[in-house]
Coordinates of C-alpha atoms in Angstrom, one line a residue:
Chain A
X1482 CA 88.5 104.1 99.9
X1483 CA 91.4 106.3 98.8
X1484 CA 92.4 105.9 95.0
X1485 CA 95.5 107.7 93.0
X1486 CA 95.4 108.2 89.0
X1487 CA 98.7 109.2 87.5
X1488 CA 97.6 110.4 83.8
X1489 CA 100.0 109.4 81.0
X1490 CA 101.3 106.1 81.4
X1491 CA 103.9 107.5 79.0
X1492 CA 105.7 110.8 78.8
X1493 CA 108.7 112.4 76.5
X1494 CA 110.6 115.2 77.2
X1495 CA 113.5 116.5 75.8
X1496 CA 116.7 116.9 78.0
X1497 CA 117.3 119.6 79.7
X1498 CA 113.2 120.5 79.1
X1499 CA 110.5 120.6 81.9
X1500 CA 109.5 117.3 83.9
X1501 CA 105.7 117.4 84.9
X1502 CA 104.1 114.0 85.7
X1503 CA 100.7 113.9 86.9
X1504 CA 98.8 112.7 90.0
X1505 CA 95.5 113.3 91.1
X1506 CA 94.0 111.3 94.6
X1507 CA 90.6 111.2 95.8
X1508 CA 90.1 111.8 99.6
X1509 CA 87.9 113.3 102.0
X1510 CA 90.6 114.0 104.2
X1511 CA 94.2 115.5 103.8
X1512 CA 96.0 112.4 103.1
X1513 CA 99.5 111.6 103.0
X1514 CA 101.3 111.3 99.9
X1515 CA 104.0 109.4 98.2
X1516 CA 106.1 109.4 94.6
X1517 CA 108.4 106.8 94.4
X1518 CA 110.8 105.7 91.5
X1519 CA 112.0 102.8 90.1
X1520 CA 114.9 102.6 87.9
X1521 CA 115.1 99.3 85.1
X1522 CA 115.1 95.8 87.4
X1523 CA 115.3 97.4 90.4
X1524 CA 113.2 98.2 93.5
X1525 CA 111.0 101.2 94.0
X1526 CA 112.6 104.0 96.4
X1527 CA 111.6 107.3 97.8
X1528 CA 111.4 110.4 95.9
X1529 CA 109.5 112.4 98.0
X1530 CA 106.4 112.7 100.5
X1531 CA 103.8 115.0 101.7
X1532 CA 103.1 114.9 104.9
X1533 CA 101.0 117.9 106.1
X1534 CA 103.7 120.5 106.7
X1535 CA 104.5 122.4 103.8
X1536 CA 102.5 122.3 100.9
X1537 CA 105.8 122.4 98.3
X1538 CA 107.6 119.4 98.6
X1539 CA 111.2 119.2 97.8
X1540 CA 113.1 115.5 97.0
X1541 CA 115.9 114.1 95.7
X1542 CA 117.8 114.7 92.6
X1543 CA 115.8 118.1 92.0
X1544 CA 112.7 116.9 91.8
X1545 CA 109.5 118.8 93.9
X1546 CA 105.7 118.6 94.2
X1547 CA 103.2 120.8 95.0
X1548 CA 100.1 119.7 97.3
X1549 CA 96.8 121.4 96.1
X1550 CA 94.1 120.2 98.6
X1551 CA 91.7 122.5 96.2
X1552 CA 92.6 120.4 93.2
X1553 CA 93.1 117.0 94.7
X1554 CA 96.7 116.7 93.1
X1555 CA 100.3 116.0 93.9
X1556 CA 102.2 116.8 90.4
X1557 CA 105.9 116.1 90.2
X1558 CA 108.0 118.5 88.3
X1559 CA 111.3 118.7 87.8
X1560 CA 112.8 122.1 85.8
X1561 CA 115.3 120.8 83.4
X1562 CA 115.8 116.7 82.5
X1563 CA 118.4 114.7 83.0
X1564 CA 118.8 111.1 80.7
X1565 CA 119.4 109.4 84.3
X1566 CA 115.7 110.4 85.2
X1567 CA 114.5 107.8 82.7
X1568 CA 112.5 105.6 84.9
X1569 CA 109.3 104.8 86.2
X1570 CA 107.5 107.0 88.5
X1571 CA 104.5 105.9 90.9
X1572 CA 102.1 108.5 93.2
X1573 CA 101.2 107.0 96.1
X1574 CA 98.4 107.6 98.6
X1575 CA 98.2 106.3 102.4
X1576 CA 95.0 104.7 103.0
X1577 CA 93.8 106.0 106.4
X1578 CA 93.2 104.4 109.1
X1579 CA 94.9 101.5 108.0
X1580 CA 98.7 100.6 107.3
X1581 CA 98.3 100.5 103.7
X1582 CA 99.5 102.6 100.4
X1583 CA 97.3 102.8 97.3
X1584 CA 99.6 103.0 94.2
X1585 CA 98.9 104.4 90.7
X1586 CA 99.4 102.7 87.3
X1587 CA 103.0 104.3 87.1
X1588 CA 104.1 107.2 84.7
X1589 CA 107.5 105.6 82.3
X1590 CA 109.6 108.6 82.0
X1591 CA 111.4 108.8 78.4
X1592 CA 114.1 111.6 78.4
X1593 CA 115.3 112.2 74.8
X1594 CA 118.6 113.2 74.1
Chain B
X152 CA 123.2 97.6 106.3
X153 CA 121.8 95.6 103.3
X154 CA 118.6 97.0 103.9
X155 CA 115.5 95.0 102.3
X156 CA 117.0 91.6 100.5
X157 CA 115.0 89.1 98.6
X158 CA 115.3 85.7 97.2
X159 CA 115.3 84.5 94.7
X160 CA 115.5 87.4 92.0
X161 CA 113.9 85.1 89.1
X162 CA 111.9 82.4 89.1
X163 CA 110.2 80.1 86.6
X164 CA 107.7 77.3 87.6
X165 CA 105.5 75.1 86.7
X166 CA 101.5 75.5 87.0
X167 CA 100.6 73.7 90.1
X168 CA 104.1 73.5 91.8
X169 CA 104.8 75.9 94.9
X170 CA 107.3 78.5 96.0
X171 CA 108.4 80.4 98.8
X172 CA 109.7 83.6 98.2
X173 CA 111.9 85.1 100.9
X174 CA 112.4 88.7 102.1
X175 CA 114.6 89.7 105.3
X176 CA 115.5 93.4 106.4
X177 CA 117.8 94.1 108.4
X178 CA 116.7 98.2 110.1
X179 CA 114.5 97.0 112.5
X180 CA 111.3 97.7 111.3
X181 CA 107.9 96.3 112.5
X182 CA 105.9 96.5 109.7
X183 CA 106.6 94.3 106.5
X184 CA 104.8 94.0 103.1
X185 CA 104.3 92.3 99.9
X186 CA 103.0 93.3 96.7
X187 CA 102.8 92.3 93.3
X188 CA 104.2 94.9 89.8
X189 CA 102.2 94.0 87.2
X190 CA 102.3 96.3 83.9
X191 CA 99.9 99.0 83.6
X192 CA 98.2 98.0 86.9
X193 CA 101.2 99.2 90.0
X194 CA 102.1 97.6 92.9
X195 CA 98.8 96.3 94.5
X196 CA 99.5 95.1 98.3
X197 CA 99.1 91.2 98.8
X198 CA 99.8 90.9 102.2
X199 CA 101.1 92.9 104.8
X200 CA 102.6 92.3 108.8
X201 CA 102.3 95.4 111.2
X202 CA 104.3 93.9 113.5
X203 CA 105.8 90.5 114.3
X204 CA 103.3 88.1 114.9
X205 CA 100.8 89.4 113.1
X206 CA 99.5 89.4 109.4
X207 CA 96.5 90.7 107.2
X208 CA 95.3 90.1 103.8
X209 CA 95.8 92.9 101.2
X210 CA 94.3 94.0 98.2
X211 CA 94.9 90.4 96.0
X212 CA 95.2 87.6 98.7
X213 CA 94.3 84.4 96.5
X214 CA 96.5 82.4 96.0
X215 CA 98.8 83.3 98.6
X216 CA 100.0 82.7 102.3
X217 CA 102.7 84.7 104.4
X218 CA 104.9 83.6 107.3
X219 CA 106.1 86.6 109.8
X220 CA 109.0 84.4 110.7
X221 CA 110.6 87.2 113.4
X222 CA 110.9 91.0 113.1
X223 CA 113.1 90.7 110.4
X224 CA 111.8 88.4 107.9
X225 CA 108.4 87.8 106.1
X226 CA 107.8 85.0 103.6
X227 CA 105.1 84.3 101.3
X228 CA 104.1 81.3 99.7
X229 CA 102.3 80.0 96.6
X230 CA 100.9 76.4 97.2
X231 CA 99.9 75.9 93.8
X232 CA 101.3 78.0 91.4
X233 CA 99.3 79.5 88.1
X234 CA 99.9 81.6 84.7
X235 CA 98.1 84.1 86.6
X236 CA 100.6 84.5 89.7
X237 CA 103.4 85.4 87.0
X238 CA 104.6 88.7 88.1
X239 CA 107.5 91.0 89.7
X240 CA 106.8 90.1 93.3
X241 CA 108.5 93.4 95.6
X242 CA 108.7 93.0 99.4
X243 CA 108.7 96.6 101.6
X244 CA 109.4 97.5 105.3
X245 CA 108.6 100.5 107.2
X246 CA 109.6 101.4 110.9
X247 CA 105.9 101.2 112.5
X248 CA 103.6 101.0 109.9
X249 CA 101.9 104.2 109.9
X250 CA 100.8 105.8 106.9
X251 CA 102.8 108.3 107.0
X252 CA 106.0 106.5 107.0
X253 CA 108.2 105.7 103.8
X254 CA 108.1 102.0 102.6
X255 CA 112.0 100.6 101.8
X256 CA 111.7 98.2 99.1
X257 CA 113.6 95.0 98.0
X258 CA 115.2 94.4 94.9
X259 CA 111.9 92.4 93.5
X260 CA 111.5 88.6 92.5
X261 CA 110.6 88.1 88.7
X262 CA 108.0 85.2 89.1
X263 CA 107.2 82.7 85.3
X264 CA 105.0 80.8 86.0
X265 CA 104.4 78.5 83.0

């Protein structure tokens, strides 16, 4: 079965400093993969997705990830931090074969003014 | 287009007492979800419905039942409600259900269950 692990469940950066959140899956096969983002009391929504095309991702509000089949991991970065990117952040993983995601533990994003 | 809704947004019950939790989307997807947010763990899929008329268990089943009323809305129930079941409870749609496809989630339902 597919699993994701998002190291740091906690990460500070400084605004207008580097974003890098971590995501590592385990797969035998190129999967498809996900990172979501959920501001405070809301739902999660799309940041994001690899789909087998190109291996750089871009998303929304500046933020991109880089597929590395050779590393297993789907890192999102962002150049320069904004205080509205506080939030939490979640890799995902489709399970294949089946209609199912596999979620990590979720990265809380602290941008410090 | 509202998109995902769901009702209620909070909740607080009693052990033993049951709920149903509603969730209606309105883009014409086939495939419906449920999970459960629970801190330091993520979203872990509960149930989930392909396409109408069908429905499968997900990751943490117990304890819960879902109803694909029509294309547009998916339900799920908690008969008899414990401590444990006290979570954010976030329903998701997706066109087809491939894994490929983005997931559009609801606002959540804050579950205390006492």
């Amino acid at each position: 079965a597919q699993s994701v692990t998002q190291l740091g469940s906690h990460v500070s950066v400084s605004e207008g400093a580097l974003v890098l959140l971590r995501c590592n899956y385990s797969s035998s096969v190129p999967p498809y993969l996900f990172w979501y983002v959920q501001y405070p009391n809301q739902g999660l929504q799309l940041l994001l997705k690899y789909t087998s095309a190109a291996t750089l991702v871009k998303g929304i509000n500046g933020f991109e990830a880089e597929f590395k089949k050779s590393e297993t991991s789907f890192h999102l970065t962002k150049p320069s931090a904004h205080m509205s990117d506080a939030a939490e952040y979640f890799c995902a993983v489709s399970d294949s074969g089946t209609y199912k995601y596999i979620f990590g533990t979720g990265t809380r994003l602290k941008v410090l003014a | 287009n509202a998109g995902v809704t769901q009702t209620p947004k909070f909740q607080v019950l009693k052990t033993g007492q049951s709920m149903t939790l509603q969730c209606a989307q309105d883009m014409n997807h086939n495939s419906m979800y449920w999970y459960r947010q629970d801190p330091g763990m993520g979203l872990r899929l509960i149930y989930y419905s392909a396409s109408e008329g069908t429905t499968d268990k997900g990751e943490v089943p117990n304890g819960y039942n879902v109803s694909r009323l029509n294309k547009r809305e998916f339900s799920l129930r908690l008969e008899s409600a414990a401590p444990s079941q006290t979570s954010v409870y976030f329903c998701a749609s997706s066109v087809a259900g491939q894994t490929r496809e983005t997931q559009y989630f609801g606002p959540g339902t804050r579950l205390l269950v006492l």
